[in-house]
Amino acid sequence: MAVQAQADILDGAHRLKYVRDFLVGLENCQTQCAFFDFCRGAQAANRYFENGSLTTTETNYCRVSRQALVTALSTLATTEKEPAA
């Protein structure tokens, strides 16, 4: 087996199906999800093990740890607080 330099491996990464699928998934997240600016869609293992594909977008992990957090903080920030008595 020939040893490849790391730079050569990275240069050829786009030819690997799982890398292409991951990039499609990132693009899908970016175009379809309102929470992308927060999470950046990079939880590949969660996509694969929860949905069986790297091209999918939303996962349970995303809903619970990213979307719920942003929604709660947004709600808290926009809720008017009663002045202290």
PDB file of C-alpha atoms in Angstrom:
ATOM      1  CA  MET A   1       0.000   0.000   0.000  1.00  0.00           C
ATOM      2  CA  ALA A   2       1.423   3.361  -1.028  1.00  0.00           C
ATOM      3  CA  VAL A   3       1.696   6.079   1.567  1.00  0.00           C
ATOM      4  CA  GLN A   4       0.051   9.355   0.572  1.00  0.00           C
ATOM      5  CA  ALA A   5       0.844  12.793   1.871  1.00  0.00           C
ATOM      6  CA  GLN A   6      -1.946  14.449   3.822  1.00  0.00           C
ATOM      7  CA  ALA A   7      -2.190  17.227   1.229  1.00  0.00           C
ATOM      8  CA  ASP A   8      -2.726  14.628  -1.522  1.00  0.00           C
ATOM      9  CA  ILE A   9      -5.461  12.932   0.497  1.00  0.00           C
ATOM     10  CA  LEU A  10      -7.252  16.241   1.052  1.00  0.00           C
ATOM     11  CA  ASP A  11      -6.893  17.212  -2.615  1.00  0.00           C
ATOM     12  CA  GLY A  12      -8.757  14.036  -3.612  1.00  0.00           C
ATOM     13  CA  ALA A  13     -11.429  14.159  -0.899  1.00  0.00           C
ATOM     14  CA  HIS A  14     -14.071  15.558  -3.265  1.00  0.00           C
ATOM     15  CA  ARG A  15     -14.003  12.264  -5.173  1.00  0.00           C
ATOM     16  CA  LEU A  16     -15.157  10.259  -2.134  1.00  0.00           C
ATOM     17  CA  LYS A  17     -18.912   9.626  -2.008  1.00  0.00           C
ATOM     18  CA  TYR A  18     -19.244  10.216   1.722  1.00  0.00           C
ATOM     19  CA  VAL A  19     -17.483  13.583   1.430  1.00  0.00           C
ATOM     20  CA  ARG A  20     -19.743  14.623  -1.460  1.00  0.00           C
ATOM     21  CA  ASP A  21     -22.812  13.471   0.501  1.00  0.00           C
ATOM     22  CA  PHE A  22     -21.682  15.445   3.556  1.00  0.00           C
ATOM     23  CA  LEU A  23     -21.243  18.598   1.448  1.00  0.00           C
ATOM     24  CA  VAL A  24     -24.719  18.113  -0.057  1.00  0.00           C
ATOM     25  CA  GLY A  25     -26.094  17.802   3.484  1.00  0.00           C
ATOM     26  CA  LEU A  26     -24.362  21.027   4.511  1.00  0.00           C
ATOM     27  CA  GLU A  27     -25.818  22.818   1.509  1.00  0.00           C
ATOM     28  CA  ASN A  28     -29.272  21.409   2.301  1.00  0.00           C
ATOM     29  CA  CYS A  29     -28.999  22.642   5.884  1.00  0.00           C
ATOM     30  CA  GLN A  30     -27.867  26.071   4.752  1.00  0.00           C
ATOM     31  CA  THR A  31     -30.734  26.514   2.293  1.00  0.00           C
ATOM     32  CA  GLN A  32     -33.509  24.854   4.332  1.00  0.00           C
ATOM     33  CA  CYS A  33     -32.845  25.533   8.012  1.00  0.00           C
ATOM     34  CA  ALA A  34     -33.394  28.792   9.886  1.00  0.00           C
ATOM     35  CA  PHE A  35     -30.915  27.643  12.553  1.00  0.00           C
ATOM     36  CA  PHE A  36     -27.954  27.109  10.197  1.00  0.00           C
ATOM     37  CA  ASP A  37     -26.142  30.289  11.239  1.00  0.00           C
ATOM     38  CA  PHE A  38     -25.978  28.905  14.776  1.00  0.00           C
ATOM     39  CA  CYS A  39     -25.088  25.237  14.272  1.00  0.00           C
ATOM     40  CA  ARG A  40     -23.464  25.317  10.802  1.00  0.00           C
ATOM     41  CA  GLY A  41     -24.906  21.856  10.043  1.00  0.00           C
ATOM     42  CA  ALA A  42     -21.728  19.911  10.695  1.00  0.00           C
ATOM     43  CA  GLN A  43     -22.949  16.998  12.837  1.00  0.00           C
ATOM     44  CA  ALA A  44     -22.228  14.272  10.282  1.00  0.00           C
ATOM     45  CA  ALA A  45     -22.358  11.341  12.696  1.00  0.00           C
ATOM     46  CA  ASN A  46     -25.778  12.369  13.966  1.00  0.00           C
ATOM     47  CA  ARG A  47     -27.120  12.656  10.418  1.00  0.00           C
ATOM     48  CA  TYR A  48     -25.776   9.271   9.458  1.00  0.00           C
ATOM     49  CA  PHE A  49     -26.754   7.310  12.560  1.00  0.00           C
ATOM     50  CA  GLU A  50     -30.158   8.962  13.073  1.00  0.00           C
ATOM     51  CA  ASN A  51     -31.261   9.197   9.438  1.00  0.00           C
ATOM     52  CA  GLY A  52     -28.997   6.755   7.600  1.00  0.00           C
ATOM     53  CA  SER A  53     -27.686   9.417   5.250  1.00  0.00           C
ATOM     54  CA  LEU A  54     -25.262  12.324   5.271  1.00  0.00           C
ATOM     55  CA  THR A  55     -27.468  14.324   2.889  1.00  0.00           C
ATOM     56  CA  THR A  56     -30.343  14.785   5.332  1.00  0.00           C
ATOM     57  CA  THR A  57     -30.796  17.924   7.375  1.00  0.00           C
ATOM     58  CA  GLU A  58     -32.685  17.808  10.655  1.00  0.00           C
ATOM     59  CA  THR A  59     -31.844  15.289  13.367  1.00  0.00           C
ATOM     60  CA  ASN A  60     -33.148  14.753  16.874  1.00  0.00           C
ATOM     61  CA  TYR A  61     -29.780  15.981  18.152  1.00  0.00           C
ATOM     62  CA  CYS A  62     -30.283  19.195  16.198  1.00  0.00           C
ATOM     63  CA  ARG A  63     -33.846  19.695  17.435  1.00  0.00           C
ATOM     64  CA  VAL A  64     -32.932  19.111  21.094  1.00  0.00           C
ATOM     65  CA  SER A  65     -29.476  20.656  21.437  1.00  0.00           C
ATOM     66  CA  ARG A  66     -29.494  23.416  18.825  1.00  0.00           C
ATOM     67  CA  GLN A  67     -33.002  24.460  17.817  1.00  0.00           C
ATOM     68  CA  ALA A  68     -34.491  24.250  21.320  1.00  0.00           C
ATOM     69  CA  LEU A  69     -31.604  26.272  22.752  1.00  0.00           C
ATOM     70  CA  VAL A  70     -31.861  29.040  20.155  1.00  0.00           C
ATOM     71  CA  THR A  71     -35.652  29.129  20.467  1.00  0.00           C
ATOM     72  CA  ALA A  72     -35.502  29.333  24.274  1.00  0.00           C
ATOM     73  CA  LEU A  73     -32.877  32.082  24.250  1.00  0.00           C
ATOM     74  CA  SER A  74     -34.772  34.017  21.600  1.00  0.00           C
ATOM     75  CA  THR A  75     -37.995  33.742  23.594  1.00  0.00           C
ATOM     76  CA  LEU A  76     -36.214  34.831  26.754  1.00  0.00           C
ATOM     77  CA  ALA A  77     -34.591  37.793  25.018  1.00  0.00           C
ATOM     78  CA  THR A  78     -37.856  39.027  23.527  1.00  0.00           C
ATOM     79  CA  THR A  79     -40.046  38.488  26.575  1.00  0.00           C
ATOM     80  CA  GLU A  80     -40.659  41.660  28.514  1.00  0.00           C
ATOM     81  CA  LYS A  81     -39.750  41.311  32.146  1.00  0.00           C
ATOM     82  CA  GLU A  82     -41.796  42.800  34.959  1.00  0.00           C
ATOM     83  CA  PRO A  83     -39.930  45.535  36.847  1.00  0.00           C
ATOM     84  CA  ALA A  84     -38.797  44.519  40.339  1.00  0.00           C
ATOM     85  CA  ALA A  85     -41.101  45.774  43.090  1.00  0.00           C
TER      86      ALA A  85
END
